[in-house]
Amino acid sequence: MTSSASRGRPDSPRVVTDSAALSQVLRKARTGGKVIGLVPTMGALHAGHLSLVRASVAACDLTVVTIFVNPTQFGPNEDFTRYPRTLEADLQMLGREQADLVFAPAADQVYRAGFSTYVEPPDVAQPLEGRCRPGHFRGVATIVLKLFHLIPADVAFFGQKDYQQVRVIQAMVADLDVPIRVVICPTVRDPDGLALSSRNRYLNATERRQAVAISRSLARAEELVRDGERCAATIHSAMRAVLTSAGIERVDYVALVDPLTLTDVDPVPDGTMALVAAFVGGTRLIDNRQLGKG
Ligand code: PAF
């Protein structure tokens, strides 16, 4: 990537690194009446991200993928510096998926000197990740709203794996009348059930085997609900037992919540979201599943 708007190899998408070049390209697309799809990412792309790109390419005339490791959504003891940055490989994958444009700005382009305005995230940001990662959703809401302004897309695509993030973005879009449609795409999983995540690459072989217990704990919850179990405490402890028996001891939360408000439910109705956040070795992973008839 050598210029602010470049197309490298013939199969790689056009890459834009500054917002002036970006708005020039997008202004043309908008006046041409094109439907614009946006896929915000932090790079280190995997098949989950590519499923979002595919959904956008299928539904929109022009697909913009953003690649930006957003510093404001990482806590002081989190993995911001270590987060995988794999731009060349990402661009190759995006070329194969026929993404049209990649916006990959430098941090000082996005957060210019003196930046001090943040989005106060909605109520759904409070529990779960909000409690475990203070400030995380303030950073997410701020960058996503900035991206929505920089890229006047018609539709934005997010993965269900980050379910609370999607709810935060949906609530923000509704509360602030942002003219964009938010589409949630299903979580993509490895064949054994592990939800794809850029952080899976931190896992060693033993941890990778343990990590599958997270999706198994969600499958156990589903099994219980399908069998008629409605007691939240019973389902919680069955889920925790699956994690513990795999050697996963550090569990941030196991939750059974209303899919819209993310408040705890008990008894557990069909449509409840089960969510887990746990450390496998030093790696914090999250996953979720809607239980019963959604
Ligand atoms: O889900 C992510 O990768 C990030 O939280 C997002 C939405 C790109 C904002 O930085």
Short mmCIF file of C-alpha atoms and ligand atoms in Angstrom, two decimals:
data_model
loop_
_atom_site.label_atom_id
_atom_site.label_comp_id
_atom_site.label_asym_id
_atom_site.label_seq_id
_atom_site.Cartn_x
_atom_site.Cartn_y
_atom_site.Cartn_z
CA MET A 1 0.00 0.00 0.00
CA THR A 2 1.97 2.98 -1.21
CA SER A 3 -0.47 5.78 -1.88
CA SER A 4 -3.62 7.19 -0.36
CA ALA A 5 -5.73 5.49 -3.04
CA SER A 6 -4.08 2.56 -4.74
CA ARG A 7 -4.91 -0.68 -6.43
CA GLY A 8 -1.99 -3.11 -6.02
CA ARG A 9 -2.20 -6.46 -7.75
CA PRO A 10 -5.13 -6.78 -10.19
CA ASP A 11 -7.04 -8.99 -7.71
CA SER A 12 -6.63 -6.68 -4.71
CA PRO A 13 -9.25 -4.07 -3.87
CA ARG A 14 -8.60 -0.36 -4.05
CA VAL A 15 -7.04 0.79 -0.78
CA VAL A 16 -7.63 4.25 0.63
CA THR A 17 -5.78 5.53 3.67
CA ASP A 18 -7.05 9.08 4.05
CA SER A 19 -10.53 10.38 4.52
CA ALA A 20 -10.33 13.03 1.75
CA ALA A 21 -9.61 10.36 -0.89
CA LEU A 22 -12.32 8.20 0.64
CA SER A 23 -15.01 10.86 0.43
CA GLN A 24 -14.06 11.63 -3.18
CA VAL A 25 -14.57 7.99 -4.21
CA LEU A 26 -17.78 7.65 -2.23
CA ARG A 27 -19.28 10.91 -3.47
CA LYS A 28 -19.04 9.55 -7.03
CA ALA A 29 -20.66 6.27 -6.01
CA ARG A 30 -23.51 8.05 -4.24
CA THR A 31 -24.26 10.38 -7.12
CA GLY A 32 -24.28 7.32 -9.37
CA GLY A 33 -27.09 5.96 -7.14
CA LYS A 34 -25.06 2.96 -5.97
CA VAL A 35 -26.15 1.03 -2.88
CA ILE A 36 -23.14 1.07 -0.53
CA GLY A 37 -22.40 -1.75 1.92
CA LEU A 38 -19.99 -1.31 4.83
CA VAL A 39 -18.10 -4.03 6.68
CA PRO A 40 -16.17 -2.55 9.62
CA THR A 41 -13.27 -4.75 10.84
CA MET A 42 -10.05 -4.57 12.77
CA GLY A 43 -8.33 -6.74 10.16
CA ALA A 44 -6.73 -10.13 10.92
CA LEU A 45 -9.52 -11.38 8.72
CA HIS A 46 -10.97 -14.88 8.85
CA ALA A 47 -13.90 -16.68 7.27
CA GLY A 48 -16.32 -14.91 9.64
CA HIS A 49 -15.32 -11.50 8.28
CA LEU A 50 -15.41 -12.85 4.73
CA SER A 51 -19.00 -14.02 5.22
CA LEU A 52 -19.92 -10.40 6.02
CA VAL A 53 -18.11 -9.22 2.90
CA ARG A 54 -19.92 -11.85 0.84
CA ALA A 55 -23.28 -10.73 2.25
CA SER A 56 -22.47 -7.13 1.35
CA VAL A 57 -21.22 -7.97 -2.16
CA ALA A 58 -24.43 -9.95 -2.76
CA ALA A 59 -26.74 -7.18 -1.54
CA CYS A 60 -24.95 -3.95 -2.50
CA ASP A 61 -23.42 -2.31 -5.58
CA LEU A 62 -20.27 -1.22 -3.77
CA THR A 63 -18.69 -2.86 -0.72
CA VAL A 64 -16.36 -0.90 1.55
CA VAL A 65 -14.34 -2.80 4.16
CA THR A 66 -12.62 -0.84 6.90
CA ILE A 67 -9.50 -2.15 8.58
CA PHE A 68 -8.58 -0.24 11.70
CA VAL A 69 -7.38 -1.55 15.06
CA ASN A 70 -9.25 0.96 17.16
CA PRO A 71 -7.19 1.95 20.20
CA THR A 72 -10.11 3.47 22.13
CA GLN A 73 -11.93 0.16 22.53
CA PHE A 74 -9.01 -1.59 24.26
CA GLY A 75 -8.48 -1.35 28.01
CA PRO A 76 -5.03 -0.50 29.42
CA ASN A 77 -4.22 -4.17 30.16
CA GLU A 78 -5.69 -5.58 26.96
CA ASP A 79 -4.07 -6.76 23.74
CA PHE A 80 -4.02 -3.57 21.62
CA THR A 81 -0.29 -3.70 20.83
CA ARG A 82 -0.34 -7.45 20.36
CA TYR A 83 -3.51 -7.53 18.23
CA PRO A 84 -2.63 -9.24 14.91
CA ARG A 85 -2.04 -6.86 12.02
CA THR A 86 -2.03 -8.78 8.73
CA LEU A 87 -2.86 -6.17 6.09
CA GLU A 88 -1.26 -7.87 3.09
CA ALA A 89 -3.04 -11.18 3.73
CA ASP A 90 -6.29 -9.31 4.47
CA LEU A 91 -6.13 -7.50 1.12
CA GLN A 92 -5.57 -10.72 -0.76
CA MET A 93 -8.63 -12.28 0.86
CA LEU A 94 -10.72 -9.19 0.17
CA GLY A 95 -9.61 -9.23 -3.46
CA ARG A 96 -10.84 -12.79 -3.80
CA GLU A 97 -14.19 -11.77 -2.29
CA GLN A 98 -14.51 -8.86 -4.74
CA ALA A 99 -14.66 -6.15 -2.10
CA ASP A 100 -14.47 -2.84 -3.97
CA LEU A 101 -12.73 -0.54 -1.53
CA VAL A 102 -10.71 -0.87 1.66
CA PHE A 103 -10.36 2.03 4.06
CA ALA A 104 -7.27 1.42 6.18
CA PRO A 105 -6.43 4.68 7.91
CA ALA A 106 -3.56 5.40 10.28
CA ALA A 107 -4.58 6.05 13.90
CA ASP A 108 -3.68 9.76 13.70
CA GLN A 109 -6.02 10.15 10.69
CA VAL A 110 -8.92 8.86 12.75
CA TYR A 111 -8.06 10.41 16.11
CA ARG A 112 -6.48 13.71 15.19
CA ALA A 113 -4.52 15.78 17.73
CA GLY A 114 -6.90 17.19 20.31
CA PHE A 115 -9.62 14.57 19.73
CA SER A 116 -11.89 14.57 22.79
CA THR A 117 -15.47 13.74 21.73
CA TYR A 118 -16.87 10.28 22.53
CA VAL A 119 -20.22 8.57 22.14
CA GLU A 120 -21.90 7.72 25.45
CA PRO A 121 -23.09 4.18 24.64
CA PRO A 122 -26.72 3.08 25.21
CA ASP A 123 -28.07 1.07 28.16
CA VAL A 124 -27.48 -2.29 26.46
CA ALA A 125 -23.74 -1.55 26.79
CA GLN A 126 -23.91 -1.71 30.61
CA PRO A 127 -24.01 -5.45 31.50
CA LEU A 128 -21.72 -8.31 30.42
CA GLU A 129 -18.84 -6.88 28.33
CA GLY A 130 -19.65 -3.42 29.69
CA ARG A 131 -18.99 -4.61 33.23
CA CYS A 132 -15.89 -6.66 32.36
CA ARG A 133 -14.33 -4.20 29.91
CA PRO A 134 -15.09 -0.67 31.16
CA GLY A 135 -14.90 1.87 28.33
CA HIS A 136 -14.92 -0.80 25.62
CA PHE A 137 -18.30 0.11 24.13
CA ARG A 138 -17.59 3.82 24.41
CA GLY A 139 -14.66 3.15 22.07
CA VAL A 140 -16.71 0.89 19.79
CA ALA A 141 -19.67 3.28 19.55
CA THR A 142 -17.33 6.21 18.87
CA ILE A 143 -15.39 4.53 16.07
CA VAL A 144 -18.48 2.97 14.49
CA LEU A 145 -20.32 6.31 14.45
CA LYS A 146 -17.22 7.95 12.94
CA LEU A 147 -17.10 5.24 10.26
CA PHE A 148 -20.81 5.71 9.57
CA HIS A 149 -20.10 9.41 8.96
CA LEU A 150 -17.00 8.80 6.84
CA ILE A 151 -18.71 6.13 4.76
CA PRO A 152 -22.29 7.07 3.94
CA ALA A 153 -23.35 3.45 3.50
CA ASP A 154 -26.89 2.16 3.12
CA VAL A 155 -26.23 -1.08 4.99
CA ALA A 156 -23.62 -2.14 7.57
CA PHE A 157 -22.81 -5.79 8.24
CA PHE A 158 -21.79 -7.17 11.66
CA GLY A 159 -21.31 -10.70 12.98
CA GLN A 160 -23.51 -12.26 15.65
CA LYS A 161 -20.39 -13.49 17.48
CA ASP A 162 -20.15 -10.01 19.00
CA TYR A 163 -23.83 -10.01 19.90
CA GLN A 164 -23.74 -7.28 22.53
CA GLN A 165 -21.72 -5.09 20.16
CA VAL A 166 -24.45 -5.48 17.54
CA ARG A 167 -27.13 -4.54 20.07
CA VAL A 168 -25.11 -1.48 21.11
CA ILE A 169 -24.78 -0.40 17.47
CA GLN A 170 -28.46 -1.05 16.72
CA ALA A 171 -29.51 1.00 19.76
CA MET A 172 -27.11 3.81 18.87
CA VAL A 173 -28.39 3.88 15.27
CA ALA A 174 -32.00 4.03 16.51
CA ASP A 175 -31.36 6.61 19.26
CA LEU A 176 -29.29 8.94 17.08
CA ASP A 177 -31.34 8.47 13.88
CA VAL A 178 -28.36 7.27 11.88
CA PRO A 179 -29.64 6.55 8.35
CA ILE A 180 -28.14 3.09 7.97
CA ARG A 181 -29.53 -0.45 8.12
CA VAL A 182 -27.68 -2.86 10.41
CA VAL A 183 -27.58 -6.48 9.24
CA ILE A 184 -26.49 -9.29 11.59
CA CYS A 185 -24.81 -12.27 9.94
CA PRO A 186 -24.55 -15.69 11.61
CA THR A 187 -21.42 -16.69 13.53
CA VAL A 188 -19.02 -18.75 11.45
CA ARG A 189 -17.53 -21.72 13.30
CA ASP A 190 -14.75 -24.24 12.89
CA PRO A 191 -16.08 -27.77 12.27
CA ASP A 192 -15.79 -28.59 16.01
CA GLY A 193 -17.93 -25.58 16.92
CA LEU A 194 -15.36 -22.98 17.99
CA ALA A 195 -16.54 -19.55 16.87
CA LEU A 196 -14.02 -17.92 14.53
CA SER A 197 -12.21 -14.99 16.11
CA SER A 198 -9.04 -13.11 15.27
CA ARG A 199 -7.92 -13.94 18.82
CA ASN A 200 -8.08 -17.72 18.19
CA ARG A 201 -4.61 -17.38 16.69
CA TYR A 202 -3.27 -16.67 20.21
CA LEU A 203 -4.24 -20.22 21.32
CA ASN A 204 -1.67 -23.00 21.56
CA ALA A 205 -2.69 -26.57 20.67
CA THR A 206 -3.85 -27.45 24.20
CA GLU A 207 -5.81 -24.22 24.56
CA ARG A 208 -7.37 -24.70 21.13
CA ARG A 209 -8.71 -28.08 22.32
CA GLN A 210 -10.02 -26.51 25.55
CA ALA A 211 -11.63 -23.57 23.74
CA VAL A 212 -14.26 -25.73 22.09
CA ALA A 213 -15.87 -26.11 25.53
CA ILE A 214 -17.22 -22.56 25.13
CA SER A 215 -19.48 -23.50 22.22
CA ARG A 216 -20.20 -26.84 23.91
CA SER A 217 -21.48 -25.02 26.99
CA LEU A 218 -23.88 -23.11 24.73
CA ALA A 219 -24.93 -26.35 23.03
CA ARG A 220 -25.61 -27.82 26.51
CA ALA A 221 -27.86 -24.85 27.32
CA GLU A 222 -29.72 -25.41 24.06
CA GLU A 223 -30.15 -29.10 24.83
CA LEU A 224 -31.60 -28.33 28.27
CA VAL A 225 -34.01 -25.72 26.94
CA ARG A 226 -35.14 -28.07 24.16
CA ASP A 227 -35.79 -30.69 26.85
CA GLY A 228 -38.02 -28.23 28.70
CA GLU A 229 -35.63 -26.91 31.37
CA ARG A 230 -36.55 -23.30 32.23
CA CYS A 231 -34.66 -22.66 35.48
CA ALA A 232 -31.82 -20.17 34.87
CA ALA A 233 -29.70 -21.44 37.79
CA THR A 234 -29.85 -25.03 36.51
CA ILE A 235 -28.81 -23.98 33.00
CA HIS A 236 -26.06 -21.69 34.33
CA SER A 237 -24.50 -24.44 36.41
CA ALA A 238 -24.70 -26.97 33.55
CA MET A 239 -22.90 -24.49 31.29
CA ARG A 240 -20.24 -23.77 33.90
CA ALA A 241 -19.73 -27.51 34.44
CA VAL A 242 -18.88 -27.93 30.74
CA LEU A 243 -16.31 -25.13 31.00
CA THR A 244 -14.79 -26.41 34.25
CA SER A 245 -14.49 -29.98 33.01
CA ALA A 246 -12.42 -28.66 30.08
CA GLY A 247 -10.11 -26.84 32.51
CA ILE A 248 -11.55 -23.38 31.82
CA GLU A 249 -11.60 -21.81 35.28
CA ARG A 250 -11.53 -18.09 34.57
CA VAL A 251 -15.04 -17.30 33.44
CA ASP A 252 -16.03 -13.63 33.15
CA TYR A 253 -19.68 -14.52 32.73
CA VAL A 254 -22.23 -17.11 31.73
CA ALA A 255 -25.46 -15.26 31.03
CA LEU A 256 -29.03 -15.93 29.98
CA VAL A 257 -30.58 -12.69 28.81
CA ASP A 258 -33.39 -11.10 26.89
CA PRO A 259 -32.20 -10.74 23.27
CA LEU A 260 -33.15 -7.06 23.06
CA THR A 261 -32.50 -5.56 26.50
CA LEU A 262 -29.76 -8.01 27.55
CA THR A 263 -31.27 -8.18 31.04
CA ASP A 264 -31.21 -11.51 32.91
CA VAL A 265 -34.17 -13.85 32.43
CA ASP A 266 -35.54 -16.47 34.80
CA PRO A 267 -37.49 -18.58 33.85
CA VAL A 268 -35.77 -18.94 30.49
CA PRO A 269 -38.13 -18.43 27.53
CA ASP A 270 -37.51 -19.51 23.95
CA GLY A 271 -35.44 -16.84 22.19
CA THR A 272 -33.19 -16.22 25.22
CA MET A 273 -29.60 -15.39 24.36
CA ALA A 274 -26.99 -17.45 26.16
CA LEU A 275 -23.60 -15.72 26.29
CA VAL A 276 -20.20 -16.76 27.58
CA ALA A 277 -16.94 -14.88 28.10
CA ALA A 278 -14.02 -16.89 29.43
CA PHE A 279 -10.25 -17.02 29.41
CA VAL A 280 -8.57 -19.97 27.74
CA GLY A 281 -5.00 -19.63 28.95
CA GLY A 282 -4.39 -15.90 28.60
CA THR A 283 -6.86 -15.44 25.75
CA ARG A 284 -10.30 -14.02 26.41
CA LEU A 285 -12.95 -15.47 24.09
CA ILE A 286 -16.66 -14.75 23.76
CA ASP A 287 -19.51 -16.63 22.12
CA ASN A 288 -23.30 -16.75 22.20
CA ARG A 289 -26.31 -18.68 20.98
CA GLN A 290 -30.03 -18.04 20.85
CA LEU A 291 -31.87 -20.78 22.72
CA GLY A 292 -35.03 -22.66 21.81
CA LYS A 293 -37.25 -21.39 19.05
CA GLY A 294 -35.70 -17.94 18.38
O1 PAF B 1 -15.94 -6.03 15.74
C1 PAF B 1 -14.92 -5.38 15.47
O2 PAF B 1 -14.02 -5.83 14.77
C2 PAF B 1 -14.76 -3.97 16.03
O3 PAF B 1 -15.29 -3.87 17.30
C3 PAF B 1 -15.34 -2.88 15.10
C4 PAF B 1 -16.85 -3.02 14.93
C5 PAF B 1 -14.67 -2.97 13.73
C6 PAF B 1 -15.06 -1.49 15.68
O4 PAF B 1 -13.69 -1.27 15.84
#
